[in-house]
Structure formats: structure tokens, C-alpha cells
PDB file of C-alpha atoms in Angstrom:
ATOM      1  CA  MET V 189     184.659 168.217 146.446  1.00  0.00           C
ATOM      2  CA  ASN V 190     187.462 170.329 145.086  1.00  0.00           C
ATOM      3  CA  PRO V 191     188.622 168.751 141.750  1.00  0.00           C
ATOM      4  CA  GLN V 192     192.287 169.104 142.712  1.00  0.00           C
ATOM      5  CA  LEU V 193     191.684 167.350 146.020  1.00  0.00           C
ATOM      6  CA  ALA V 194     189.786 164.562 144.251  1.00  0.00           C
ATOM      7  CA  LEU V 195     192.691 164.094 141.826  1.00  0.00           C
ATOM      8  CA  LEU V 196     195.173 163.984 144.697  1.00  0.00           C
ATOM      9  CA  LEU V 197     193.108 161.382 146.564  1.00  0.00           C
ATOM     10  CA  ALA V 198     192.727 159.265 143.428  1.00  0.00           C
ATOM     11  CA  SER V 199     196.482 159.369 142.818  1.00  0.00           C
ATOM     12  CA  LEU V 200     197.046 158.047 146.347  1.00  0.00           C
ATOM     13  CA  ILE V 201     194.358 155.358 146.246  1.00  0.00           C
ATOM     14  CA  LEU V 202     194.975 153.920 142.765  1.00  0.00           C
ATOM     15  CA  PRO V 203     198.554 152.744 143.459  1.00  0.00           C
ATOM     16  CA  LEU V 204     197.337 150.959 146.591  1.00  0.00           C
ATOM     17  CA  SER V 205     194.576 149.169 144.714  1.00  0.00           C
ATOM     18  CA  ALA V 206     197.024 148.193 141.975  1.00  0.00           C
ATOM     19  CA  LEU V 207     199.057 146.307 144.600  1.00  0.00           C
ATOM     20  CA  ALA V 208     196.091 144.293 145.868  1.00  0.00           C
ATOM     21  CA  ALA V 209     195.868 141.164 143.759  1.00  0.00           C
ATOM     22  CA  THR V 210     192.904 138.824 143.965  1.00  0.00           C
ATOM     23  CA  GLY V 211     192.197 135.426 142.536  1.00  0.00           C
ATOM     24  CA  THR V 212     190.795 131.967 143.121  1.00  0.00           C
ATOM     25  CA  VAL V 213     192.498 128.883 144.487  1.00  0.00           C
ATOM     26  CA  TYR V 214     191.015 125.505 143.546  1.00  0.00           C
ATOM     27  CA  LYS V 215     191.726 122.839 146.169  1.00  0.00           C
ATOM     28  CA  ASN V 216     190.692 119.451 147.432  1.00  0.00           C
ATOM     29  CA  PRO V 217     187.960 119.997 150.046  1.00  0.00           C
ATOM     30  CA  GLN V 218     189.880 117.971 152.673  1.00  0.00           C
ATOM     31  CA  CYS V 219     193.313 119.544 152.135  1.00  0.00           C
ATOM     32  CA  GLY V 220     194.653 121.704 154.957  1.00  0.00           C
ATOM     33  CA  CYS V 221     197.985 122.651 153.399  1.00  0.00           C
ATOM     34  CA  CYS V 222     196.141 124.325 150.504  1.00  0.00           C
ATOM     35  CA  THR V 223     194.291 126.515 152.976  1.00  0.00           C
ATOM     36  CA  ALA V 224     197.602 127.283 154.714  1.00  0.00           C
ATOM     37  CA  TRP V 225     199.078 128.345 151.347  1.00  0.00           C
ATOM     38  CA  ALA V 226     196.109 130.657 150.693  1.00  0.00           C
ATOM     39  CA  GLU V 227     196.630 132.166 154.159  1.00  0.00           C
ATOM     40  CA  HIS V 228     200.350 132.662 153.331  1.00  0.00           C
ATOM     41  CA  LEU V 229     199.350 134.625 150.232  1.00  0.00           C
ATOM     42  CA  ALA V 230     196.744 136.650 152.144  1.00  0.00           C
ATOM     43  CA  LYS V 231     199.379 137.652 154.714  1.00  0.00           C
ATOM     44  CA  ASN V 232     201.438 138.900 151.770  1.00  0.00           C
ATOM     45  CA  GLY V 233     198.720 140.975 150.113  1.00  0.00           C
ATOM     46  CA  VAL V 234     197.217 138.457 147.697  1.00  0.00           C
ATOM     47  CA  SER V 235     193.589 137.689 148.514  1.00  0.00           C
ATOM     48  CA  LEU V 236     192.217 134.382 147.259  1.00  0.00           C
ATOM     49  CA  LYS V 237     188.711 133.029 147.079  1.00  0.00           C
ATOM     50  CA  VAL V 238     188.923 129.349 148.039  1.00  0.00           C
ATOM     51  CA  GLU V 239     186.923 127.017 145.819  1.00  0.00           C
ATOM     52  CA  PRO V 240     186.839 123.366 146.924  1.00  0.00           C
ATOM     53  CA  ARG V 241     186.917 120.997 143.927  1.00  0.00           C
ATOM     54  CA  ASP V 242     187.105 117.246 143.474  1.00  0.00           C
ATOM     55  CA  ASP V 243     188.268 117.539 139.849  1.00  0.00           C
ATOM     56  CA  LEU V 244     191.664 119.245 140.186  1.00  0.00           C
ATOM     57  CA  ALA V 245     193.171 117.406 137.202  1.00  0.00           C
ATOM     58  CA  ALA V 246     190.428 118.873 135.006  1.00  0.00           C
ATOM     59  CA  VAL V 247     191.009 122.345 136.480  1.00  0.00           C
ATOM     60  CA  ARG V 248     194.751 122.073 135.772  1.00  0.00           C
ATOM     61  CA  ALA V 249     194.100 120.922 132.212  1.00  0.00           C
ATOM     62  CA  LYS V 250     191.638 123.754 131.591  1.00  0.00           C
ATOM     63  CA  LEU V 251     194.129 126.328 132.909  1.00  0.00           C
ATOM     64  CA  GLY V 252     197.032 124.899 130.887  1.00  0.00           C
ATOM     65  CA  VAL V 253     199.165 123.443 133.659  1.00  0.00           C
ATOM     66  CA  PRO V 254     201.388 120.636 132.298  1.00  0.00           C
ATOM     67  CA  ALA V 255     200.371 117.375 133.993  1.00  0.00           C
ATOM     68  CA  ASP V 256     203.883 116.643 135.276  1.00  0.00           C
ATOM     69  CA  LEU V 257     204.007 120.018 137.068  1.00  0.00           C
ATOM     70  CA  GLY V 258     200.930 119.200 139.135  1.00  0.00           C
ATOM     71  CA  GLY V 259     200.915 120.160 142.761  1.00  0.00           C
ATOM     72  CA  CYS V 260     198.409 120.225 145.529  1.00  0.00           C
ATOM     73  CA  HIS V 261     196.184 123.094 144.382  1.00  0.00           C
ATOM     74  CA  THR V 262     195.826 125.512 141.480  1.00  0.00           C
ATOM     75  CA  ALA V 263     195.299 129.269 141.632  1.00  0.00           C
ATOM     76  CA  LYS V 264     194.329 131.754 138.942  1.00  0.00           C
ATOM     77  CA  ILE V 265     195.413 135.294 139.809  1.00  0.00           C
ATOM     78  CA  ASP V 266     195.259 138.269 137.446  1.00  0.00           C
ATOM     79  CA  GLY V 267     195.530 136.041 134.369  1.00  0.00           C
ATOM     80  CA  TYR V 268     198.407 133.900 135.661  1.00  0.00           C
ATOM     81  CA  VAL V 269     198.279 130.329 136.973  1.00  0.00           C
ATOM     82  CA  PHE V 270     200.112 129.316 140.142  1.00  0.00           C
ATOM     83  CA  GLU V 271     200.329 125.578 140.699  1.00  0.00           C
ATOM     84  CA  GLY V 272     201.236 124.174 144.080  1.00  0.00           C
ATOM     85  CA  HIS V 273     203.132 125.810 146.924  1.00  0.00           C
ATOM     86  CA  VAL V 274     204.597 128.816 145.072  1.00  0.00           C
ATOM     87  CA  PRO V 275     206.049 131.359 147.550  1.00  0.00           C
ATOM     88  CA  ALA V 276     204.141 134.657 147.801  1.00  0.00           C
ATOM     89  CA  ASP V 277     207.158 136.793 146.898  1.00  0.00           C
ATOM     90  CA  LEU V 278     207.412 134.994 143.553  1.00  0.00           C
ATOM     91  CA  VAL V 279     203.665 135.324 142.938  1.00  0.00           C
ATOM     92  CA  LYS V 280     203.957 139.060 143.571  1.00  0.00           C
ATOM     93  CA  LYS V 281     207.060 139.314 141.354  1.00  0.00           C
ATOM     94  CA  VAL V 282     205.141 137.776 138.444  1.00  0.00           C
ATOM     95  CA  LEU V 283     202.079 139.945 139.048  1.00  0.00           C
ATOM     96  CA  LYS V 284     204.208 143.079 139.151  1.00  0.00           C
ATOM     97  CA  GLY V 285     206.600 142.260 136.302  1.00  0.00           C
ATOM     98  CA  LYS V 286     204.030 140.646 133.984  1.00  0.00           C
ATOM     99  CA  PRO V 287     206.488 138.259 132.280  1.00  0.00           C
ATOM    100  CA  ALA V 288     205.488 136.382 129.121  1.00  0.00           C
ATOM    101  CA  ILE V 289     204.673 133.136 130.921  1.00  0.00           C
ATOM    102  CA  ALA V 290     201.438 131.303 131.730  1.00  0.00           C
ATOM    103  CA  GLY V 291     202.439 130.795 135.334  1.00  0.00           C
ATOM    104  CA  LEU V 292     204.634 129.202 137.972  1.00  0.00           C
ATOM    105  CA  ALA V 293     204.534 125.711 139.429  1.00  0.00           C
ATOM    106  CA  VAL V 294     205.966 123.909 142.417  1.00  0.00           C
ATOM    107  CA  PRO V 295     205.395 120.236 141.578  1.00  0.00           C
ATOM    108  CA  GLY V 296     204.454 117.919 144.421  1.00  0.00           C
ATOM    109  CA  MET V 297     204.376 119.074 148.012  1.00  0.00           C
ATOM    110  CA  PRO V 298     207.940 119.987 149.065  1.00  0.00           C
ATOM    111  CA  ALA V 299     208.616 120.051 152.793  1.00  0.00           C
ATOM    112  CA  GLY V 300     209.224 123.576 154.022  1.00  0.00           C
ATOM    113  CA  SER V 301     207.411 125.301 151.176  1.00  0.00           C
ATOM    114  CA  PRO V 302     204.649 127.807 152.074  1.00  0.00           C
ATOM    115  CA  GLY V 303     201.778 125.812 153.523  1.00  0.00           C
ATOM    116  CA  MET V 304     204.059 122.815 154.125  1.00  0.00           C
ATOM    117  CA  GLU V 305     206.083 124.306 156.963  1.00  0.00           C
ATOM    118  CA  GLY V 306     207.536 121.944 159.524  1.00  0.00           C
ATOM    119  CA  PRO V 307     210.806 120.741 160.981  1.00  0.00           C
ATOM    120  CA  THR V 308     212.108 119.550 157.591  1.00  0.00           C
ATOM    121  CA  LYS V 309     212.888 121.762 154.620  1.00  0.00           C
ATOM    122  CA  VAL V 310     214.080 120.628 151.218  1.00  0.00           C
ATOM    123  CA  SER V 311     215.364 122.620 148.272  1.00  0.00           C
ATOM    124  CA  TYR V 312     212.865 122.752 145.419  1.00  0.00           C
ATOM    125  CA  PRO V 313     212.564 124.372 141.991  1.00  0.00           C
ATOM    126  CA  VAL V 314     209.850 126.852 141.052  1.00  0.00           C
ATOM    127  CA  ILE V 315     209.140 126.277 137.358  1.00  0.00           C
ATOM    128  CA  ALA V 316     207.913 128.937 134.926  1.00  0.00           C
ATOM    129  CA  PHE V 317     205.841 127.545 132.055  1.00  0.00           C
ATOM    130  CA  ASP V 318     204.201 129.037 128.986  1.00  0.00           C
ATOM    131  CA  ARG V 319     201.282 128.073 126.739  1.00  0.00           C
ATOM    132  CA  GLN V 320     203.606 126.463 124.171  1.00  0.00           C
ATOM    133  CA  GLY V 321     204.981 123.965 126.686  1.00  0.00           C
ATOM    134  CA  LYS V 322     208.315 125.690 127.279  1.00  0.00           C
ATOM    135  CA  ARG V 323     209.519 125.734 130.831  1.00  0.00           C
ATOM    136  CA  ARG V 324     212.484 126.884 132.849  1.00  0.00           C
ATOM    137  CA  VAL V 325     213.577 127.075 136.467  1.00  0.00           C
ATOM    138  CA  TYR V 326     212.353 130.480 137.623  1.00  0.00           C
ATOM    139  CA  ALA V 327     213.806 130.203 141.138  1.00  0.00           C
ATOM    140  CA  THR V 328     215.113 127.642 143.603  1.00  0.00           C
ATOM    141  CA  ARG V 329     214.036 127.677 147.211  1.00  0.00           C
TER     142      ARG V 329
END
């Protein structure tokens, strides 16, 4: 192949691959909303391997999620942790911007959040947290 053509093709392909994030979501084997959240991310360009686990508290602790920020499932994507029903646009914002945080969390299971869609929707905070225990409201949905 012509070296210039190869370089051109590589320059077109590499940006596309840089946009495709992959990771693992750890979830209770019986939980359907966790699967719905993973599907929400997949529809938005973030592919997740689903790993059913019965020891989610241990997974959260190992990944550094503060206990009081616990949600329904935990995902590790490109070095960041996403706890609970974090919207895909915020996951992608973190993955693109690479802020100095450990991850984002949506504590509990707020009605209307991705994977928890239904007739009711409540406002909920999305919390950024770091390894030193600092946290702040990253967004409100």
C-alpha cells in the first residue's frame, strides 16, 4: 500500500477508535435496570462488558467508591468509576475531558434516570468524587 494512503487511512481511523470507550459494569445478576443502563451507554457509544456479581459492596470498596454514594451497579471505564445511573453524556464528558476525579456517582436509584425510565422523574445530583474523599455536585438532572 502507498505509505501516504496508509497514513491518511490511519488518521481517519484513529480518531474514531479514540471515541469508542469500553469498560465493565458490575451488577447484581437479577437486576434489570442495570442492564438497561448498560444498553443506554451502548446506544451512546460506550460499550460495556456486563459482569454479574453478588459482592457489589466489595467491588465498590475496591474501586474507591464512597459507601454513601452507592448505587445499583458499578462500572469501570478507561480508568474512571461510574456508580449508579450516571447519564451517558456525563460519562462521555469525563472520558473526553479527563478531569482529576476518580469518577461520578448517582446514589440510589432515582426515578427517570437512565435505566430507571418511567412515568415519574425526579431531580437528582450527579456527584464527582476523588481518591482523597473530596466530592462535589458535577451536574443536576
